[in-house]
GROMACS .gro file of N, CA and C in nm:
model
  390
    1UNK      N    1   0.470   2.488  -0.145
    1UNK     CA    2   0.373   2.390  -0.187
    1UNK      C    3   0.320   2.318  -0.063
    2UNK      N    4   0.208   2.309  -0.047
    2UNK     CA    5   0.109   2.258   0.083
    2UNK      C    6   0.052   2.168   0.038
    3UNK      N    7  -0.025   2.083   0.110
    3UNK     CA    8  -0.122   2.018   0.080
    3UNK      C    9  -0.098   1.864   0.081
    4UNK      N   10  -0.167   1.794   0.001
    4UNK     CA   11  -0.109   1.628  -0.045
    4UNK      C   12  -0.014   1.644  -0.160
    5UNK      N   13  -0.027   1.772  -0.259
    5UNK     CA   14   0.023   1.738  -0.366
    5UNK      C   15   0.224   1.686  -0.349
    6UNK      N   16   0.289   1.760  -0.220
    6UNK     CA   17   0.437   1.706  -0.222
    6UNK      C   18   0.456   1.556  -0.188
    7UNK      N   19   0.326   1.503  -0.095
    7UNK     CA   20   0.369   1.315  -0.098
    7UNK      C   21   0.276   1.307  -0.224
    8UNK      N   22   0.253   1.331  -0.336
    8UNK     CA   23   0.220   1.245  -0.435
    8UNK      C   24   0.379   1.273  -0.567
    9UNK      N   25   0.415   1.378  -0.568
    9UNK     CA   26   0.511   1.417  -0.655
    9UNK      C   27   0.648   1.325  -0.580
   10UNK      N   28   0.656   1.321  -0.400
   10UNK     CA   29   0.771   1.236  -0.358
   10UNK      C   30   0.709   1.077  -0.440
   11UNK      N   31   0.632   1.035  -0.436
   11UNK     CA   32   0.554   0.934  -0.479
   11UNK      C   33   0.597   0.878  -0.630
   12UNK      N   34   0.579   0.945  -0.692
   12UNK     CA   35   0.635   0.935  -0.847
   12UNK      C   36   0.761   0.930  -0.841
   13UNK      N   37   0.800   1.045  -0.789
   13UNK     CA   38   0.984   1.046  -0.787
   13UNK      C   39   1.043   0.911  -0.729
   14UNK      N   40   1.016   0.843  -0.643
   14UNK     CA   41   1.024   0.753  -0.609
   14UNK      C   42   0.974   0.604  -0.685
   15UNK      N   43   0.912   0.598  -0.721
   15UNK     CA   44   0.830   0.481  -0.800
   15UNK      C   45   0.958   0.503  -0.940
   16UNK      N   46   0.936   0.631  -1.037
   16UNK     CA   47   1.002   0.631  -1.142
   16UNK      C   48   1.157   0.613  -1.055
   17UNK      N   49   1.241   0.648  -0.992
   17UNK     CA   50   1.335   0.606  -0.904
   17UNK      C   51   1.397   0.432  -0.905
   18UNK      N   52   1.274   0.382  -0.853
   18UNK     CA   53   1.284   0.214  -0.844
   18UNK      C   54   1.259   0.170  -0.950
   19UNK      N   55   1.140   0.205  -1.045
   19UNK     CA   56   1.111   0.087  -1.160
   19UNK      C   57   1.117   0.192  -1.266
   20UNK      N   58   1.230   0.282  -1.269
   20UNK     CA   59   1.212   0.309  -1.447
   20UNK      C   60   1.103   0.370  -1.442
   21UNK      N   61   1.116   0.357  -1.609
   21UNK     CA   62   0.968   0.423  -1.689
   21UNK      C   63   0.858   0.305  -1.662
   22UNK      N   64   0.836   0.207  -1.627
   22UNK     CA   65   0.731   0.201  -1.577
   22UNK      C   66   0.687   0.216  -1.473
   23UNK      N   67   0.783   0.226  -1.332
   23UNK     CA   68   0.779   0.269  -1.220
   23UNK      C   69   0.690   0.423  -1.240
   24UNK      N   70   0.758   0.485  -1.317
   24UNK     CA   71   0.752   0.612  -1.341
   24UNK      C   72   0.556   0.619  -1.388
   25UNK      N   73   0.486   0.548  -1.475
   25UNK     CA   74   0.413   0.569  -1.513
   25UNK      C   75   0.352   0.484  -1.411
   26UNK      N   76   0.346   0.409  -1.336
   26UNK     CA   77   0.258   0.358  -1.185
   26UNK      C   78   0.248   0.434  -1.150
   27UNK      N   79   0.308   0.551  -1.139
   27UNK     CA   80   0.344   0.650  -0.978
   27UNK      C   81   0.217   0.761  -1.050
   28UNK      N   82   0.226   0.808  -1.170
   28UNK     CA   83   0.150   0.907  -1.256
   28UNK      C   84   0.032   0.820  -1.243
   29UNK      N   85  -0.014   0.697  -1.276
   29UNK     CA   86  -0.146   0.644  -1.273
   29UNK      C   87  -0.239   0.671  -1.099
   30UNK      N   88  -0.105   0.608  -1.008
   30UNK     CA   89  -0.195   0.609  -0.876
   30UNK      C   90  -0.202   0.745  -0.844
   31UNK      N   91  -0.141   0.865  -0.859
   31UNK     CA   92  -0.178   0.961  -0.812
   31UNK      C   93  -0.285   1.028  -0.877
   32UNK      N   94  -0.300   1.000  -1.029
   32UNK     CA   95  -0.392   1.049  -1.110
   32UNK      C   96  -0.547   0.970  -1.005
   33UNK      N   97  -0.549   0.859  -1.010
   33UNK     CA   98  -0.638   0.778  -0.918
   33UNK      C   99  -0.687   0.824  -0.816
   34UNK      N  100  -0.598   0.865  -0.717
   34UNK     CA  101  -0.540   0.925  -0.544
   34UNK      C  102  -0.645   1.068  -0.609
   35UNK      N  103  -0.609   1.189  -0.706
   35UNK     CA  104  -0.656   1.325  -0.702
   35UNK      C  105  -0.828   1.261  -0.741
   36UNK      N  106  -0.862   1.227  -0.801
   36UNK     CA  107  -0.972   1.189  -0.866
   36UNK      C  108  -1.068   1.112  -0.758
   37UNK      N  109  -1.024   0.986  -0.734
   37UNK     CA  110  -1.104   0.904  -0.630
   37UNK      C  111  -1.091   0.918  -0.445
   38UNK      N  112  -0.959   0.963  -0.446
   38UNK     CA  113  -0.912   0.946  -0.289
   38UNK      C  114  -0.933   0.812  -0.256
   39UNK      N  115  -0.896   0.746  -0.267
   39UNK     CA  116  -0.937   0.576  -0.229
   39UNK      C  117  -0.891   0.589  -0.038
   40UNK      N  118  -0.982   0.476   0.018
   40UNK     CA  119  -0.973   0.466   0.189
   40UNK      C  120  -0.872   0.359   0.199
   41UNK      N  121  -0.763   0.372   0.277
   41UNK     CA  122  -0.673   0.279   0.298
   41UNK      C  123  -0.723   0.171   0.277
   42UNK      N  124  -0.850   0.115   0.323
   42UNK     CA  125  -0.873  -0.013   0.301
   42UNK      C  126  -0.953  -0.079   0.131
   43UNK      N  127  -0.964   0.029   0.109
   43UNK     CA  128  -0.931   0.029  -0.057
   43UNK      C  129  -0.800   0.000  -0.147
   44UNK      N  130  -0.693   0.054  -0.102
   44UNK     CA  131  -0.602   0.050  -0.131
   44UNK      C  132  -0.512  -0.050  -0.053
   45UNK      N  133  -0.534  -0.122   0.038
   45UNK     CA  134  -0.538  -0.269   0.096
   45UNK      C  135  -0.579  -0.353  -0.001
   46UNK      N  136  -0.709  -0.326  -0.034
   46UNK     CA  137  -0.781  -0.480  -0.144
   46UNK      C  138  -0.725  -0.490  -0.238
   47UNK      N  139  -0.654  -0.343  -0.342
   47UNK     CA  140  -0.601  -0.346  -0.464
   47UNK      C  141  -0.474  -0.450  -0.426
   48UNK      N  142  -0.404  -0.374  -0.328
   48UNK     CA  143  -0.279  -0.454  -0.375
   48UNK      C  144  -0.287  -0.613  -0.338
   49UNK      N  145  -0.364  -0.643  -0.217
   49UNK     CA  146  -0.416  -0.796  -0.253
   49UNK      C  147  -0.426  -0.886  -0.350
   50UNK      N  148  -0.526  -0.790  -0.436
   50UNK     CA  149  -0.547  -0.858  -0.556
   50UNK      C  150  -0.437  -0.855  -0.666
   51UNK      N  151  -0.332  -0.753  -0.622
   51UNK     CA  152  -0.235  -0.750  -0.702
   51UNK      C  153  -0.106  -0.845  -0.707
   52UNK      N  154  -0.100  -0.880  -0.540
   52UNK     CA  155   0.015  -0.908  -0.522
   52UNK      C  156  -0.058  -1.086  -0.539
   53UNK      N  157  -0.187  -1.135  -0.524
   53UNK     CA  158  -0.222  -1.231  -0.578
   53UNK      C  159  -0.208  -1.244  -0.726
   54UNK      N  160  -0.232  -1.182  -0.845
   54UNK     CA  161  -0.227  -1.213  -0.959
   54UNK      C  162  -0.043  -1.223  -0.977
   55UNK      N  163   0.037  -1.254  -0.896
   55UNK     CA  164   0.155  -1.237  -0.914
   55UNK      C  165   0.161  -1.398  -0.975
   56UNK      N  166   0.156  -1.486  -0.877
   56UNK     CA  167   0.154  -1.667  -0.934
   56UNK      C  168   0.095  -1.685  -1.025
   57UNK      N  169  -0.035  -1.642  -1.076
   57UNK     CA  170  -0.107  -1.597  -1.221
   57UNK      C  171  -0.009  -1.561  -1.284
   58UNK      N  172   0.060  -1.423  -1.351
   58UNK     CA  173   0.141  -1.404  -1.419
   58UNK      C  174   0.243  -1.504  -1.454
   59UNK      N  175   0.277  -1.585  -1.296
   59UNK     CA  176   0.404  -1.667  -1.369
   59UNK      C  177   0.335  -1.783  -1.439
   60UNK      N  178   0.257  -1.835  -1.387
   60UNK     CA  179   0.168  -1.933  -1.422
   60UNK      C  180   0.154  -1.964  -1.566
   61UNK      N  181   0.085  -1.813  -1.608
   61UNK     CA  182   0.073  -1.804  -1.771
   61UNK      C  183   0.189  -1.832  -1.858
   62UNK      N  184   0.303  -1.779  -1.838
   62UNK     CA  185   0.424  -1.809  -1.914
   62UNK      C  186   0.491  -1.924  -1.908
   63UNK      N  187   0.423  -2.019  -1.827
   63UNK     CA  188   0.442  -2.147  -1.791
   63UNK      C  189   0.554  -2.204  -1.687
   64UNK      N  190   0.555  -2.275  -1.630
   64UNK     CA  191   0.636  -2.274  -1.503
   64UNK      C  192   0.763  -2.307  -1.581
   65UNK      N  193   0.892  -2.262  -1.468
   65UNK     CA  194   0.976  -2.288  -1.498
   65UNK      C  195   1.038  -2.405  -1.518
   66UNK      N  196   1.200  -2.430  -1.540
   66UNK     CA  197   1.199  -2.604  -1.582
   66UNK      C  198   1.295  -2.554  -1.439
   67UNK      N  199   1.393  -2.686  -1.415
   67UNK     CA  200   1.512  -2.671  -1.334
   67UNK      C  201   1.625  -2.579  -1.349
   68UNK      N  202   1.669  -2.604  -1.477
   68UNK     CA  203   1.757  -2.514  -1.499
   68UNK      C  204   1.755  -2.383  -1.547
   69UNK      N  205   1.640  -2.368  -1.583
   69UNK     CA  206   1.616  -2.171  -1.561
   69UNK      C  207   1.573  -2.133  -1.445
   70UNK      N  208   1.584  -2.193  -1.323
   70UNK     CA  209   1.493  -2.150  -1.232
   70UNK      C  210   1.645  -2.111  -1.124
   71UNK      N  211   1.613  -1.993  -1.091
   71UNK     CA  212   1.702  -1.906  -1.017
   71UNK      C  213   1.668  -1.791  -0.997
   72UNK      N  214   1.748  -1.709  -0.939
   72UNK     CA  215   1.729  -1.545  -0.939
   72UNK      C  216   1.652  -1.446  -1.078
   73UNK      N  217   1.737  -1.492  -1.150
   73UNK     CA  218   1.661  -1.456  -1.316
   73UNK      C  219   1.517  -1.468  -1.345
   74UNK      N  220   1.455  -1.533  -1.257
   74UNK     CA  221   1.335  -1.585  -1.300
   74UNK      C  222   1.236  -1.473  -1.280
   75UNK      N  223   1.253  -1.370  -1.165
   75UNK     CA  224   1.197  -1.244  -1.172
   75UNK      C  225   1.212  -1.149  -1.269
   76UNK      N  226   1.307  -1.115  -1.308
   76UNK     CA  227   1.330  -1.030  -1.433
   76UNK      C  228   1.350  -1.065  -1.565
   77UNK      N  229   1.294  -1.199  -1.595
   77UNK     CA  230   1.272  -1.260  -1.682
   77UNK      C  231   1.126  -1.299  -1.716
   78UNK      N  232   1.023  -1.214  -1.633
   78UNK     CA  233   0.887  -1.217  -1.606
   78UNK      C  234   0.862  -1.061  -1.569
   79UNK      N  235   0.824  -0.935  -1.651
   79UNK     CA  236   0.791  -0.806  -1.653
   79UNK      C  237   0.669  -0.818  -1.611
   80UNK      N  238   0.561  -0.914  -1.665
   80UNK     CA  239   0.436  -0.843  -1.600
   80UNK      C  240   0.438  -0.888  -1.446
   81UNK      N  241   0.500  -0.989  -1.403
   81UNK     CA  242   0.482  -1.027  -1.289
   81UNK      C  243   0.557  -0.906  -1.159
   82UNK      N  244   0.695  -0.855  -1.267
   82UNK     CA  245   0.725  -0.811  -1.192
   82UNK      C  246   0.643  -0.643  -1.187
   83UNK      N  247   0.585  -0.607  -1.255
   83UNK     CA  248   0.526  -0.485  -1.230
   83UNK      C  249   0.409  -0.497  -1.133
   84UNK      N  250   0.327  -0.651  -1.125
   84UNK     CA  251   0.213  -0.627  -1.061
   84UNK      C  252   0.277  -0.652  -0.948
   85UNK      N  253   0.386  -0.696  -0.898
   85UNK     CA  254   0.427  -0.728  -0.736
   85UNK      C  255   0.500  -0.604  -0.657
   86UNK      N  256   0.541  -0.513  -0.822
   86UNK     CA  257   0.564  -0.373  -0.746
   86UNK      C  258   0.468  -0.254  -0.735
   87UNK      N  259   0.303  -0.280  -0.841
   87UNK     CA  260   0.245  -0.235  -0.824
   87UNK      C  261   0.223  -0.211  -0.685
   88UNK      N  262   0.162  -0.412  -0.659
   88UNK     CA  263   0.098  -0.441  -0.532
   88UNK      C  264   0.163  -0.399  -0.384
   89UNK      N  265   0.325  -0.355  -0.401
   89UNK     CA  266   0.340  -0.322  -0.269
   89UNK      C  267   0.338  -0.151  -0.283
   90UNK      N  268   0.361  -0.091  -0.361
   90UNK     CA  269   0.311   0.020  -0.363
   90UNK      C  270   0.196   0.073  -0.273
   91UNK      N  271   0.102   0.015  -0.357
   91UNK     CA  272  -0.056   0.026  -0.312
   91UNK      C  273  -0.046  -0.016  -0.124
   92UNK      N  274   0.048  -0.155  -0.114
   92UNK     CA  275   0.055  -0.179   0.029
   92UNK      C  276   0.048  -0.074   0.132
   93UNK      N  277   0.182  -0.022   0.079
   93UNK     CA  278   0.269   0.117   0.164
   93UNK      C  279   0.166   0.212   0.171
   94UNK      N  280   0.137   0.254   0.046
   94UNK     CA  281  -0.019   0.363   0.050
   94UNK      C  282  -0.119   0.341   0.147
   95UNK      N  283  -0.152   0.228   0.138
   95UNK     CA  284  -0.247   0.149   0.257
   95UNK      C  285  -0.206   0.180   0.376
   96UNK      N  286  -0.129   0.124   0.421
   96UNK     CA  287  -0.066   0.127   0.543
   96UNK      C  288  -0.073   0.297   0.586
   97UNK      N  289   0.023   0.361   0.506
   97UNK     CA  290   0.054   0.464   0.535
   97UNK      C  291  -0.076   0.538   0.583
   98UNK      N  292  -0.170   0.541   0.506
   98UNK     CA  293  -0.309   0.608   0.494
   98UNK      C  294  -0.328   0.556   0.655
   99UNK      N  295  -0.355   0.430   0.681
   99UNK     CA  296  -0.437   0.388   0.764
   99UNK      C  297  -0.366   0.429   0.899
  100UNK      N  298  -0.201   0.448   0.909
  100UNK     CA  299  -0.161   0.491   1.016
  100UNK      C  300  -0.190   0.618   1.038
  101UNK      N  301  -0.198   0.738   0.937
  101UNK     CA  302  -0.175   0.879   0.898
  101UNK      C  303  -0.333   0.923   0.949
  102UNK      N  304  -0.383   0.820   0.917
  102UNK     CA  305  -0.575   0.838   0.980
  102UNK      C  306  -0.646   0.895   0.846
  103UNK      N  307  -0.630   0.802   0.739
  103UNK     CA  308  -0.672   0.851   0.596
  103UNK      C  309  -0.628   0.945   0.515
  104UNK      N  310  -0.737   0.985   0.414
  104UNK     CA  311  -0.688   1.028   0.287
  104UNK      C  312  -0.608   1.214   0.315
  105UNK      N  313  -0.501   1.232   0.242
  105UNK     CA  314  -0.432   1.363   0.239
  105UNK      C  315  -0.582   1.461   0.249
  106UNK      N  316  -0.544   1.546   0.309
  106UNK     CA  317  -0.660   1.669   0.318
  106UNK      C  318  -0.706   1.764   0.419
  107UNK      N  319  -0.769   1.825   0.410
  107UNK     CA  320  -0.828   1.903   0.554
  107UNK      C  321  -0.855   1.806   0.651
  108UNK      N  322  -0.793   1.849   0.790
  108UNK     CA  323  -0.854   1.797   0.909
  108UNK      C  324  -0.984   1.739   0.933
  109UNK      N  325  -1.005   1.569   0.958
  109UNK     CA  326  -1.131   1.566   1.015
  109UNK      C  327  -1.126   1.499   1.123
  110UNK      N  328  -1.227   1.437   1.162
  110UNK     CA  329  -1.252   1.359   1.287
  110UNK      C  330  -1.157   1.233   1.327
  111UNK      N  331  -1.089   1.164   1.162
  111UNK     CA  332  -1.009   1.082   1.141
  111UNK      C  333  -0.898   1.121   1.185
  112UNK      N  334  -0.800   1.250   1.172
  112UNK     CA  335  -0.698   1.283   1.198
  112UNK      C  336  -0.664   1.328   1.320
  113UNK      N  337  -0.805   1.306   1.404
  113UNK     CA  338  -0.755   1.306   1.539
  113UNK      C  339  -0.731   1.227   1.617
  114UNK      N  340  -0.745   1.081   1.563
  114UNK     CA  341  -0.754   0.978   1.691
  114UNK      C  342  -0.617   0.982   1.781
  115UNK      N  343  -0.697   0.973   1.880
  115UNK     CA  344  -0.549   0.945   2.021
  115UNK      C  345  -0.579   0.813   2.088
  116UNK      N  346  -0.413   0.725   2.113
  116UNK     CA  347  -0.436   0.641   2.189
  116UNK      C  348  -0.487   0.651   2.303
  117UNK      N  349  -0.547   0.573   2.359
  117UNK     CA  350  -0.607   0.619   2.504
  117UNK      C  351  -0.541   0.487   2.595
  118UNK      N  352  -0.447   0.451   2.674
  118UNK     CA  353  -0.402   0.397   2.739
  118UNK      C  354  -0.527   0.293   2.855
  119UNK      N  355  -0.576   0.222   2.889
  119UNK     CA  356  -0.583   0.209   3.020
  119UNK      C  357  -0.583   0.056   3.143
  120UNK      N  358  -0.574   0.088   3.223
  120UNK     CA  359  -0.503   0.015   3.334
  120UNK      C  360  -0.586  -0.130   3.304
  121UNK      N  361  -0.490  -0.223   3.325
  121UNK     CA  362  -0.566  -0.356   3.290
  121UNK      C  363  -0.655  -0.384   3.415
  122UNK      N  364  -0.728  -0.476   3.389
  122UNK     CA  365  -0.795  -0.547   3.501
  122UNK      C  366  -0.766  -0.569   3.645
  123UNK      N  367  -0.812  -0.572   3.740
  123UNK     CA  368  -0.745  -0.658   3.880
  123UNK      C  369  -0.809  -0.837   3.870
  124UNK      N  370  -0.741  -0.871   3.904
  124UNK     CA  371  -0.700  -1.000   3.960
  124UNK      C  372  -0.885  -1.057   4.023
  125UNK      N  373  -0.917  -0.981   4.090
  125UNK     CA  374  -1.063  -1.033   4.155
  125UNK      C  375  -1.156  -0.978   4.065
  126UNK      N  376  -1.144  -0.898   3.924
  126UNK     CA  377  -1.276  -0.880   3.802
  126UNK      C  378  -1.328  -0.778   3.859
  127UNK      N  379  -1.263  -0.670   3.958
  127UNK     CA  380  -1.328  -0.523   3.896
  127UNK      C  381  -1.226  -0.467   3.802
  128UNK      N  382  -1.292  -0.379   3.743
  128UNK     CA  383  -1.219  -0.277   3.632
  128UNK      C  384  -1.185  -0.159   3.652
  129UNK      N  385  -1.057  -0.145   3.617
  129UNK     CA  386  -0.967  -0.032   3.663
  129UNK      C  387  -1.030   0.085   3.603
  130UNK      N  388  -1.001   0.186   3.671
  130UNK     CA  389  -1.055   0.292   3.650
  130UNK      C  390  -1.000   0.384   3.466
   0.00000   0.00000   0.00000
């Protein structure tokens, strides 16, 4: 098996891995997404933004906590919150990953070649190193 399709199947396996069956059905949505759209890392940057922002929203809605429920419990005592904060780093990692990897899974392009190019800092009297 070649191609993108083994990091999208590690992808699921992993997602359903961490969060269960809904982990499991994130992992089936973004890749269904990923074959269809190919989103640009910095696409997949904004999602989880907006994701990992609607997180204080979620708690928000169910109304803040008092003193004495407020502890460790308070995450898994809040499902939607906690799916959109594992959505949102999902999507992070994707991001990231993409943007280090030089974009979307696929044939070679111009993206997958960048090389660092090193060079010599400045001198002291403002000519520029070669």
């Amino acid at each position: 098996m070649s191609g993108p399709w083994p990091g999208r199947l590690a992808l699921v396996a992993v997602l359903g891995l961490l969060g269960g069956r809904v982990g499991l059905v994130v992992g089936l949505a973004l890749v269904v997404y990923d074959a269809v759209r190919s989103p640009s890392p910095r696409e997949l940057l904004l999602g989880s933004v907006v994701l990992l922002a609607a997180v204080p929203l979620a708690v928000l809605a169910r109304g803040l906590p008092t003193r004495a429920t407020l502890g460790p419990d308070l995450a898994a005592g809040n499902p939607a919150a906690h799916v959109l904060a594992g959505t949102g780093l999902a999507l992070l990692v994707l991001g990231v990953l993409r943007d280090v990897r030089g974009g979307p899974p696929g044939p070679p392009g111009p993206t997958a070649e960048r090389a660092l190019v090193l060079r010599r800092p400045d001198r002291p009297d403002g000519d520029r190193a070669p």
